[in-house]
Tab-separated table of C-alpha atoms in Angstrom:
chain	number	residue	atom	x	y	z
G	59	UNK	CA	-196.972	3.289	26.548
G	60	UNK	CA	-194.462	2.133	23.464
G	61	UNK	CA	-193.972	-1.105	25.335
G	62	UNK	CA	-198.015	-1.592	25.675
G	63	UNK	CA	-198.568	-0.874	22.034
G	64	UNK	CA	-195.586	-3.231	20.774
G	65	UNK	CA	-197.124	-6.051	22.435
G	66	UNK	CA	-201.152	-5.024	22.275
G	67	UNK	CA	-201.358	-3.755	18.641
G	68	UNK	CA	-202.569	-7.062	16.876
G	69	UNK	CA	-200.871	-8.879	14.229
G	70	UNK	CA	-199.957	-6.403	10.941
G	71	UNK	CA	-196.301	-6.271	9.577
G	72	UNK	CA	-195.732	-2.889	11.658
G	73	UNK	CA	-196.154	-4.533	14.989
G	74	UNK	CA	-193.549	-7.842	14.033
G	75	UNK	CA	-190.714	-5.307	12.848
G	76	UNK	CA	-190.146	-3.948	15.516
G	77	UNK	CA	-186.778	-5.339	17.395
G	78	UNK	CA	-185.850	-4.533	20.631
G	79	UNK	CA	-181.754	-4.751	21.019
G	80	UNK	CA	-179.672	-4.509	24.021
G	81	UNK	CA	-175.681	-3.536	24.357
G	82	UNK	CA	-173.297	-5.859	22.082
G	83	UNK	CA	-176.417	-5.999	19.409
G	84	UNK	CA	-177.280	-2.123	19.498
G	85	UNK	CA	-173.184	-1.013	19.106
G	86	UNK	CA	-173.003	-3.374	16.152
G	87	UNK	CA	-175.303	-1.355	14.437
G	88	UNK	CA	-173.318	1.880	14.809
G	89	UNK	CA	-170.010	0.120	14.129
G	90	UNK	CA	-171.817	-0.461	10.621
G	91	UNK	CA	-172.928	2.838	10.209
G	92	UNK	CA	-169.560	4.368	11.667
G	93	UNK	CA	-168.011	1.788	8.334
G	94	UNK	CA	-169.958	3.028	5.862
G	95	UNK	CA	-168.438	6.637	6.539
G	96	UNK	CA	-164.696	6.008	7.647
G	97	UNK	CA	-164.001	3.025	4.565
G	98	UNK	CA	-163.165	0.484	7.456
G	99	UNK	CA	-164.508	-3.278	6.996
G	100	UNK	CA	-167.588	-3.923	9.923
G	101	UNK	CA	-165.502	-6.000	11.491
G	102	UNK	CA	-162.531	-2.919	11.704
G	103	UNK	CA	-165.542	-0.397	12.775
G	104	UNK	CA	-167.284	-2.455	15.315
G	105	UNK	CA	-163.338	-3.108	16.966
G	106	UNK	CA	-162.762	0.485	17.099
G	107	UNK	CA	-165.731	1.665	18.641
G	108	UNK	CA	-165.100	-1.009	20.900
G	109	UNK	CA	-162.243	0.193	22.277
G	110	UNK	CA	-163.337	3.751	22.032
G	111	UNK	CA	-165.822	2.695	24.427
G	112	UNK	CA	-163.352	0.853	26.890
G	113	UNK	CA	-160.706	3.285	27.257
G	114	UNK	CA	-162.653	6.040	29.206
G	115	UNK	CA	-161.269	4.304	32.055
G	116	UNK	CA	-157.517	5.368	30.588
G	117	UNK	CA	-158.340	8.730	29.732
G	118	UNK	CA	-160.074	9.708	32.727
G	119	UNK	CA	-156.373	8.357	34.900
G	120	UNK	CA	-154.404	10.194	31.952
G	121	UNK	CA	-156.316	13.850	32.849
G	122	UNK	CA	-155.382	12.937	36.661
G	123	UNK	CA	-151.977	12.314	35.507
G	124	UNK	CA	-151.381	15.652	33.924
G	125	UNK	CA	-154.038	18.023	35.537
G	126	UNK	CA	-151.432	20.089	35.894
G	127	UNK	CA	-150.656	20.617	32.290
G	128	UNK	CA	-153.351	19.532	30.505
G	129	UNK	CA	-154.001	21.102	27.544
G	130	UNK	CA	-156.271	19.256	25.385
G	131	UNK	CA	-156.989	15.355	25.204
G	132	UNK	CA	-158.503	13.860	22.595
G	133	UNK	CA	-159.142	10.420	20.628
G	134	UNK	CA	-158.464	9.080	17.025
G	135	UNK	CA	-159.239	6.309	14.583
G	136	UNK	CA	-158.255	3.709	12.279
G	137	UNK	CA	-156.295	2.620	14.469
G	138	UNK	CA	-157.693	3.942	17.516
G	139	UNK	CA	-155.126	6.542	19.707
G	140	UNK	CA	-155.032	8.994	21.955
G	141	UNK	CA	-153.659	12.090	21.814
G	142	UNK	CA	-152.623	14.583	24.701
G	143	UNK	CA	-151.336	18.660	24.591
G	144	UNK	CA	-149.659	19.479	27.379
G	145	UNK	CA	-148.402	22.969	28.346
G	146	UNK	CA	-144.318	23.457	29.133
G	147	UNK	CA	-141.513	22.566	27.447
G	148	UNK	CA	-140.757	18.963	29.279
G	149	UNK	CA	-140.982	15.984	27.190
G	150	UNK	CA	-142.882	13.254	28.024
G	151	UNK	CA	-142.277	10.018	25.937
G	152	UNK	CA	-145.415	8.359	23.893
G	153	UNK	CA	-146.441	5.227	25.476
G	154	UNK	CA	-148.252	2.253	24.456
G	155	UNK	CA	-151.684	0.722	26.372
G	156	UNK	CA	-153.435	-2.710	26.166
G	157	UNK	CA	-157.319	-1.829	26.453
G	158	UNK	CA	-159.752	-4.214	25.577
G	159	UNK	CA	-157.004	-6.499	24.682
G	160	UNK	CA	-155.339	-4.522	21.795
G	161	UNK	CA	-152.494	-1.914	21.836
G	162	UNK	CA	-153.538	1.603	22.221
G	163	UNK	CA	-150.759	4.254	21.321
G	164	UNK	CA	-150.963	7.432	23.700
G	165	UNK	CA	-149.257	10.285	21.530
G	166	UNK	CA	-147.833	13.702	24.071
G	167	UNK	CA	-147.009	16.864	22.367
G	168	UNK	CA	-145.722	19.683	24.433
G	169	UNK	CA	-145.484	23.657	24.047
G	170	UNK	CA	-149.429	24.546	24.563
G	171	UNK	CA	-149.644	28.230	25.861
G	172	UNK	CA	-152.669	27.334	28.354
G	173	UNK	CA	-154.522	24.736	29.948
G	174	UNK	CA	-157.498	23.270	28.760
G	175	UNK	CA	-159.027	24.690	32.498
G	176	UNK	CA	-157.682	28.169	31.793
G	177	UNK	CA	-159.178	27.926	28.291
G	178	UNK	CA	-162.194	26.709	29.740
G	179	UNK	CA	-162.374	30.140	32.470
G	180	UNK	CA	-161.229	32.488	30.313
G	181	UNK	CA	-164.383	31.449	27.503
G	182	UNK	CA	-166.583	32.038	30.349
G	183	UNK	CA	-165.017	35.558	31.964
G	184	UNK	CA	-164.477	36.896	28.610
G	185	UNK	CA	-167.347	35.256	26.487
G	186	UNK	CA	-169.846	38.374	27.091
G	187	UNK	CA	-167.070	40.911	25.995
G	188	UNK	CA	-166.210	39.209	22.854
G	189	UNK	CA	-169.830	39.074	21.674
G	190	UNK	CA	-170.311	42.653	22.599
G	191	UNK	CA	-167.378	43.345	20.143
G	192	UNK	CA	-168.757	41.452	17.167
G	193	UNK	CA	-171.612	42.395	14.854
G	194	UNK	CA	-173.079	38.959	15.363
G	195	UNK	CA	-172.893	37.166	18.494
G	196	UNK	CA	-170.092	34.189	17.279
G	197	UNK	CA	-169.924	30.477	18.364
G	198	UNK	CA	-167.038	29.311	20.886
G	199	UNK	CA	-165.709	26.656	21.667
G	200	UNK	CA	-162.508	25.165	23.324
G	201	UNK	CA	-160.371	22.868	20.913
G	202	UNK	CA	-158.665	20.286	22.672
G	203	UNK	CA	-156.510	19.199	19.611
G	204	UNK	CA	-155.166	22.891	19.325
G	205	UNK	CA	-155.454	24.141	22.525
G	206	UNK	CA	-157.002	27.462	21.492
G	207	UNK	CA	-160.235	28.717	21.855
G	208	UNK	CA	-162.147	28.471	18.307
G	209	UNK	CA	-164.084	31.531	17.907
G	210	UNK	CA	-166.675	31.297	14.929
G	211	UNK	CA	-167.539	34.587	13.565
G	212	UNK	CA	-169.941	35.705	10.605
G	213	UNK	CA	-168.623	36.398	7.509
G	214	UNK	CA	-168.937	40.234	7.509
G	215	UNK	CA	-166.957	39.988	10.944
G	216	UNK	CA	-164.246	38.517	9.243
G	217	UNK	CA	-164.051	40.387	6.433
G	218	UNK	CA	-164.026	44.039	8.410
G	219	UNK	CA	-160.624	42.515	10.144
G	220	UNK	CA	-158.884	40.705	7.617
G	221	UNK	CA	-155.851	38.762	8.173
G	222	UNK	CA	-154.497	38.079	11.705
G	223	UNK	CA	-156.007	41.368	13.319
G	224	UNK	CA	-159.517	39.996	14.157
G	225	UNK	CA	-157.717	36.695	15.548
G	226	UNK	CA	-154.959	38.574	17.815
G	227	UNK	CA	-157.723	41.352	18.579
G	228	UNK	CA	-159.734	38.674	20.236
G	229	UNK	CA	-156.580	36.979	21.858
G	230	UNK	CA	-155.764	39.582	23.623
G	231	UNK	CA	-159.788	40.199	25.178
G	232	UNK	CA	-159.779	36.450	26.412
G	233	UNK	CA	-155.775	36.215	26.976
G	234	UNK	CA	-155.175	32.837	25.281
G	235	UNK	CA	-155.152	31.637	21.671
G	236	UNK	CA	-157.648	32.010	19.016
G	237	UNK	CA	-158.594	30.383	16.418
G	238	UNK	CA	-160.873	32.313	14.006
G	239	UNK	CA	-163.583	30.117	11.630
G	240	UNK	CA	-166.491	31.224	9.504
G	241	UNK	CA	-169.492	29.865	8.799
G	242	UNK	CA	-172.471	31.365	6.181
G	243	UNK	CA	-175.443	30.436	8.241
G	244	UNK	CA	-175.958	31.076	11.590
G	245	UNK	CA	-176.610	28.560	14.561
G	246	UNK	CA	-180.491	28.062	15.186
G	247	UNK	CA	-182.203	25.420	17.502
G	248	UNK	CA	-183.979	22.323	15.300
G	249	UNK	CA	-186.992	22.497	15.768
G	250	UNK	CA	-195.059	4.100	20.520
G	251	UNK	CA	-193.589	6.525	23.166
G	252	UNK	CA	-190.189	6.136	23.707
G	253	UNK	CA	-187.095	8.389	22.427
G	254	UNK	CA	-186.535	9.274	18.784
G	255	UNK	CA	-190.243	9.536	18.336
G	256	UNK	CA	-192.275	12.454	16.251
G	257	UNK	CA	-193.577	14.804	18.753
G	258	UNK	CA	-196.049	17.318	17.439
G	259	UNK	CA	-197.638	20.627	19.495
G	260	UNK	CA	-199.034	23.688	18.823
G	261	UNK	CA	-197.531	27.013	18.957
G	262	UNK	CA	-200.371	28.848	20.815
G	263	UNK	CA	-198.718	32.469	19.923
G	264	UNK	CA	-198.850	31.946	16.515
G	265	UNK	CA	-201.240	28.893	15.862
G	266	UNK	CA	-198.832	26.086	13.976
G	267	UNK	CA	-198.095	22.863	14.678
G	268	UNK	CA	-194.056	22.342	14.780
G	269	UNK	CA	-192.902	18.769	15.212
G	270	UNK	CA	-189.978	17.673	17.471
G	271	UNK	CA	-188.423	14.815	18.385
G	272	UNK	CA	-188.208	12.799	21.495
G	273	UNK	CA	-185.215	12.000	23.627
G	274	UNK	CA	-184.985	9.509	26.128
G	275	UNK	CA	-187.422	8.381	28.775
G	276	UNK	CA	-187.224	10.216	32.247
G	277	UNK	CA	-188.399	9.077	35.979
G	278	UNK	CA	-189.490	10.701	39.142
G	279	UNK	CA	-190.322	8.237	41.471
G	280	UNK	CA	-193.069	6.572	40.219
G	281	UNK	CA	-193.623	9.370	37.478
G	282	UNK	CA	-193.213	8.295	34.195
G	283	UNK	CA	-192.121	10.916	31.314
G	284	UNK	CA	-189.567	11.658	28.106
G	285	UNK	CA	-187.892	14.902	27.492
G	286	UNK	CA	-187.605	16.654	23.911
G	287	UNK	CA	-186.126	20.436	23.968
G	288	UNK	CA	-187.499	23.313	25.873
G	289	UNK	CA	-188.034	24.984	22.699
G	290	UNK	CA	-190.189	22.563	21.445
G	291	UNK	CA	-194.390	23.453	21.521
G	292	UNK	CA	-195.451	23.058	25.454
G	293	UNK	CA	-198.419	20.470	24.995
G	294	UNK	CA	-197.343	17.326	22.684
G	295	UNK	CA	-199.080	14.675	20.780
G	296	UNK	CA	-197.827	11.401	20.177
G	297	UNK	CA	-199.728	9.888	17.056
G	298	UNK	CA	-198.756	5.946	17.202
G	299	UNK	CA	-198.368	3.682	13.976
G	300	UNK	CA	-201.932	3.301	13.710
G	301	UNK	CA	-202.635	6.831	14.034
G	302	UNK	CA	-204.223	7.165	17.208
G	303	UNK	CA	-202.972	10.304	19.114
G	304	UNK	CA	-201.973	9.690	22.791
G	305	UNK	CA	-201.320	13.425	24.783
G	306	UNK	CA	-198.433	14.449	26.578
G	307	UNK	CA	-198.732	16.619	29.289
G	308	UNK	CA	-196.191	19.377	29.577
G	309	UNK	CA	-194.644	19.219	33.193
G	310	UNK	CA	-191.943	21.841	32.756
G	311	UNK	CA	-189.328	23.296	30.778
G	312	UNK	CA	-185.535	24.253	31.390
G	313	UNK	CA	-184.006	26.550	28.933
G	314	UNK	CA	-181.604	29.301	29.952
G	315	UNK	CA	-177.529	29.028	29.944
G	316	UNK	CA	-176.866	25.100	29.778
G	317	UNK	CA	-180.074	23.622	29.506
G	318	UNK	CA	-182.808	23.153	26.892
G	319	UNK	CA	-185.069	20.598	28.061
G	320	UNK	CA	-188.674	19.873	28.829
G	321	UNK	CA	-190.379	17.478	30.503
G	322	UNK	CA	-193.852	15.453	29.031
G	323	UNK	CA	-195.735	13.315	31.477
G	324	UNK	CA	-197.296	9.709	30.308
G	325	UNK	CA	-200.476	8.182	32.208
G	326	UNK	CA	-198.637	4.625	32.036
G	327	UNK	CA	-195.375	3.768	32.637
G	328	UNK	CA	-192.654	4.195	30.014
G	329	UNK	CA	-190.060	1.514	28.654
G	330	UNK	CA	-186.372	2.821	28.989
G	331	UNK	CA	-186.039	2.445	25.023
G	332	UNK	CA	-185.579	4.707	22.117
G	333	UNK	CA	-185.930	4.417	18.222
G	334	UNK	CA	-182.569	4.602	16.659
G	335	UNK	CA	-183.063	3.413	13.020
G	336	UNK	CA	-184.554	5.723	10.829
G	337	UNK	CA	-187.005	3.701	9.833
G	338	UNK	CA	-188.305	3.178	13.934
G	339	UNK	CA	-187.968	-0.683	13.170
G	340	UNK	CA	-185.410	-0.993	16.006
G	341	UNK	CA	-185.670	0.554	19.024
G	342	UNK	CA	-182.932	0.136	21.708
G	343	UNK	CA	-182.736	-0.676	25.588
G	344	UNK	CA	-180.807	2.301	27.754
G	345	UNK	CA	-177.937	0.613	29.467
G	346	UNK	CA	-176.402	4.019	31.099
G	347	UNK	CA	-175.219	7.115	30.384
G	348	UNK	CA	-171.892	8.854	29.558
G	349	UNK	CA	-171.167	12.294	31.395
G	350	UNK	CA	-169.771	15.364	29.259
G	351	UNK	CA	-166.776	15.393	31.128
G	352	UNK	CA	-166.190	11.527	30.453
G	353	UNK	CA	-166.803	12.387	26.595
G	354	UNK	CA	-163.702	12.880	24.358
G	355	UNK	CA	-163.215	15.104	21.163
G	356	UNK	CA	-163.004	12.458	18.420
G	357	UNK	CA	-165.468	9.930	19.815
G	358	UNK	CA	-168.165	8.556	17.249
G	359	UNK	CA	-171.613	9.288	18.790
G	360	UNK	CA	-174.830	8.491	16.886
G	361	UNK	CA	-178.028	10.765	17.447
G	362	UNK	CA	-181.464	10.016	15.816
G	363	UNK	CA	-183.905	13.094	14.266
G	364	UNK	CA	-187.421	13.005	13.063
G	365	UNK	CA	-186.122	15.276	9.780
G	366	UNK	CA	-182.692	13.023	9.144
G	367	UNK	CA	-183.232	9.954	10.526
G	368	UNK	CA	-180.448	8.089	11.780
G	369	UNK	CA	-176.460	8.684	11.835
G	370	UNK	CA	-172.935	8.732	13.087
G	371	UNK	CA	-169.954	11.085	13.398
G	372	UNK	CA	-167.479	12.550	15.334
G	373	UNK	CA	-167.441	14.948	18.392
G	374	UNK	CA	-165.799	17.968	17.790
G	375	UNK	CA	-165.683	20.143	20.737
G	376	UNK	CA	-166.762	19.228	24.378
G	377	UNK	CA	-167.126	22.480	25.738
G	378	UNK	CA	-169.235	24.531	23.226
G	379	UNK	CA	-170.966	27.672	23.588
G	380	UNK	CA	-173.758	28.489	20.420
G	381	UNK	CA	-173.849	31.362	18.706
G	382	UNK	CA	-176.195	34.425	18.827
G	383	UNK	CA	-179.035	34.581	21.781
G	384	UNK	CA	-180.752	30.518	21.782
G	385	UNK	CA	-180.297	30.299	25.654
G	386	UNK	CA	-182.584	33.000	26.559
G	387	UNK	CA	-179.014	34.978	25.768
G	388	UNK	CA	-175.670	33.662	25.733
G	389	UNK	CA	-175.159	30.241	26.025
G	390	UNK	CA	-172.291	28.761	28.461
G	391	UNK	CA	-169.840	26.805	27.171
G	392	UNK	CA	-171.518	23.429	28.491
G	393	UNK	CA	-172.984	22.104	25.316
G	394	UNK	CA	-171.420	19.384	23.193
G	395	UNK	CA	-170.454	20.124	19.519
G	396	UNK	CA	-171.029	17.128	17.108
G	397	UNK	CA	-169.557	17.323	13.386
G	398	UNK	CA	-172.655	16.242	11.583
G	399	UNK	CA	-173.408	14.824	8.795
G	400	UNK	CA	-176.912	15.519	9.516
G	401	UNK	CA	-178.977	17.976	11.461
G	402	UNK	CA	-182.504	19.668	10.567
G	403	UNK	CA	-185.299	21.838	11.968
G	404	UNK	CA	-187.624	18.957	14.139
G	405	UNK	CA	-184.653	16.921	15.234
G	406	UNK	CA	-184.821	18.948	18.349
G	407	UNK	CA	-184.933	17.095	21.556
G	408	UNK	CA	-183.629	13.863	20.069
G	409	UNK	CA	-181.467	11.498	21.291
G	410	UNK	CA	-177.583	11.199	20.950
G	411	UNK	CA	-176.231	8.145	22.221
G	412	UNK	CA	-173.604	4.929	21.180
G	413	UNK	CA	-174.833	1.395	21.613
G	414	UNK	CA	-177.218	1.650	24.611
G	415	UNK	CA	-175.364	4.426	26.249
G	416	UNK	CA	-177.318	7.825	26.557
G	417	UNK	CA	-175.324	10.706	25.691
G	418	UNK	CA	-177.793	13.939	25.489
G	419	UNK	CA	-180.479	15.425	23.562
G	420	UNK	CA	-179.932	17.514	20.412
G	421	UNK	CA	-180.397	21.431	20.861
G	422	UNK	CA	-179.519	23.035	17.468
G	423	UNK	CA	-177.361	22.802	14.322
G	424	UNK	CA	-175.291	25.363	12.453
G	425	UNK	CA	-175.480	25.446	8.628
G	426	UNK	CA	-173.164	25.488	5.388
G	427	UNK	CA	-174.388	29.023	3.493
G	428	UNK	CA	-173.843	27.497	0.073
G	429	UNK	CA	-176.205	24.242	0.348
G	430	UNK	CA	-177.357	24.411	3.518
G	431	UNK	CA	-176.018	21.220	4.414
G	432	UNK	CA	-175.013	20.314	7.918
G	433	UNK	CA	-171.841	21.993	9.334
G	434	UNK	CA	-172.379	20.631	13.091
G	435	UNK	CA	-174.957	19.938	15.552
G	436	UNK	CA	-174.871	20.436	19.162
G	437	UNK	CA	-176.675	18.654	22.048
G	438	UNK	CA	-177.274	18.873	25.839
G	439	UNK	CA	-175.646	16.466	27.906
G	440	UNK	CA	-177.855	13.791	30.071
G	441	UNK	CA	-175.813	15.825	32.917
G	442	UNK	CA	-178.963	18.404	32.867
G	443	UNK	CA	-182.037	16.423	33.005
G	444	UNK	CA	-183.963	18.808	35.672
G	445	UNK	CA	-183.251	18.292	39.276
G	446	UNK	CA	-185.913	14.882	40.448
G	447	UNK	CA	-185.682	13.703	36.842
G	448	UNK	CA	-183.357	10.274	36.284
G	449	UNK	CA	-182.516	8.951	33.183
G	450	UNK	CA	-184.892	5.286	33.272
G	451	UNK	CA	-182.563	2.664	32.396
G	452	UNK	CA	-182.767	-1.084	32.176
């Protein structure tokens, strides 16, 4: 359908904005954007996320490498490293990598108390019993630069156990470190068709229209659709630039433990392109997709919202569970954290990606108490798209 109307809707400045870019083109943009927020020349920017993106590879042989004692791994700029915790006492000497033609430092500290997989298992055995002893049901997530497990409690939480006894008391339920952090507000979910388009339904228990966004287009054999977040209204309307609304049939929702997706059908087929500018003047081909467990604390991701429009940052924590009950209950530890800078109600269900590479779709957002201003986001990984559904690339 958003390939039809680029090409059918006649003439009118709207129609010749639009710019379709592919790879090299699209990751030029977000080196730009990434420059604007680090002080780094374009030129610096677009280098670094360069490399960022051709060093999975290295990382990927580095966690073989260590499995054993693997603590954390994660990434760094200006000048792009990597850094890896490692668990024991033996030293292992820093080392220097040519990737993508320039010299990548690979930094080893030693001395971490668990692995990052032990970190990972004992979040999940342990996760139910630490919310049970909370007022509020806290946020947790596994640090890889620390190798602790951040737990992020309310404020009146922290303030009943001040000092170190809330942070050991917790340590010793899950049996690694903790890290304790506080936020004001709590977590809560936010909430020409292609992805990072406005999505609007109605809320049939309570009558209001919400608006979402949309994430990236979806196939089942010859079944066209895009996905936007299960929480999202269940019947959506796409209203093109000329304000002609086209329906989207709801085919299904996922939304318990480590997935908050739904699935809207299209009567024609759908281009494998999303908006990524916040003004929708450029919308971008999907080349592929990165997995979670191929994604790095520290890489620069970009994600696109209806609200907030378009922007860059840094991944925080890989393995993230939200606070309070947004996953029909708990929420596993399966969602990816994202430090901002922006995140707002209707950016639900867009997409996250770098260049033309598909990352997830955006869940929810926790909030600064003072201004309200974006603390961190948090999105579902292109992992869980529903079982039939493919991520349409091309």
């Amino acid at each position: 359908m958003a390939a039809a109307l680029l090409v059918t809707i006649p003439g009118g400045a709207w129609a010749q904005a639009v710019a379709r870019l592919d790879g090299n083109a699209a990751l030029a943009l977000d080196a730009a954007e990434y420059a604007s927020l680090s002080g780094q020349t374009p030129m610096a920017a677009a280098h670094e996320l360069a490399v960022q993106e051709a060093s999975v590879p290295l990382t990927d042989s580095l966690k073989a490498e260590f499995a054993d004692r693997l603590a954390g791994l994660s990434v760094g700029h200006a000048p792009f490293h990597i850094d890896i915790l490692l668990t024991g006492d033996a030293p292992v000497a820093d080392r220097v990598v040519q990737v993508a033609g320039s010299p990548v430092l690979v930094r080893f500290r030693t001395g971490a108390y668990a692995t990052h997989r032990q970190l990972v298992v004992a979040l999940a055995l342990h996760q139910t019993e630490i919310r049970a002893s909370l007022t509020q049901p806290p946020g947790i997530g596994v640090d890889p630069r620390i190798g602790a497990l951040v737990v992020m409690v309310a404020r009146a939480d922290a303030e009943a156990e001040p000092g170190d006894a809330l942070r050991d008391r917790i340590a010793r339920i899950a049996g690694v470190p903790v890290r304790i952090a506080t936020l004001d507000a709590p977590d809560s979910d936010l909430a020409d068709v292609q992805g990072g388009a406005r999505l609007t339904g109605i809320d049939p228990g309570n009558g209001r229209r919400y608006a979402c966004t949309s994430g990236f287009v979806v196939r089942r054999g010859s079944d066209s659709a895009v996905v936007t977040a299960a929480h999202c209204p269940d019947n959506l309307v796409w209203t093109d630039a000329e304000r002609r609304e086209h329906p989207l049939p709801f085919l299904g929702q996922w939304g318990w433990g480590y997935q908050d997706v739904q699935v809207n059908g299209s009567p024609v087929s759908l281009s494998p392109a999303f908006w990524s500018d916040t003004a929708k003047t450029i919308s971008r081909r999907v080349t592929g997709q990165r997995s979670r467990n191929r994604t790095r604390a520290g890489d620069i991701v970009c994600h696109r919202g209806e609200r907030t429009g378009y922007s860059c940052a840094e991944v925080w924590i890989p393995d993230f569970a939200p606070a309070g009950d947004l996953c029909g209950g708990g929420c596993t530890p399966t969602w990816v954290a994202v430090r901002g800078p922006t995140c707002r109600s209707g950016d639900s269900g867009g997409p996250v990606f770098l260049g033309g590479m598909a990352y997830g779709i955006v869940k929810g957002g926790s909030y600064r108490g003072g201004d309200g201003s974006c603390a961190f986001y948090y999105y579902m990984s292109v992992d869980f798209l529903p079982d039939g559904w493919s991520l349409a690339t091309g």
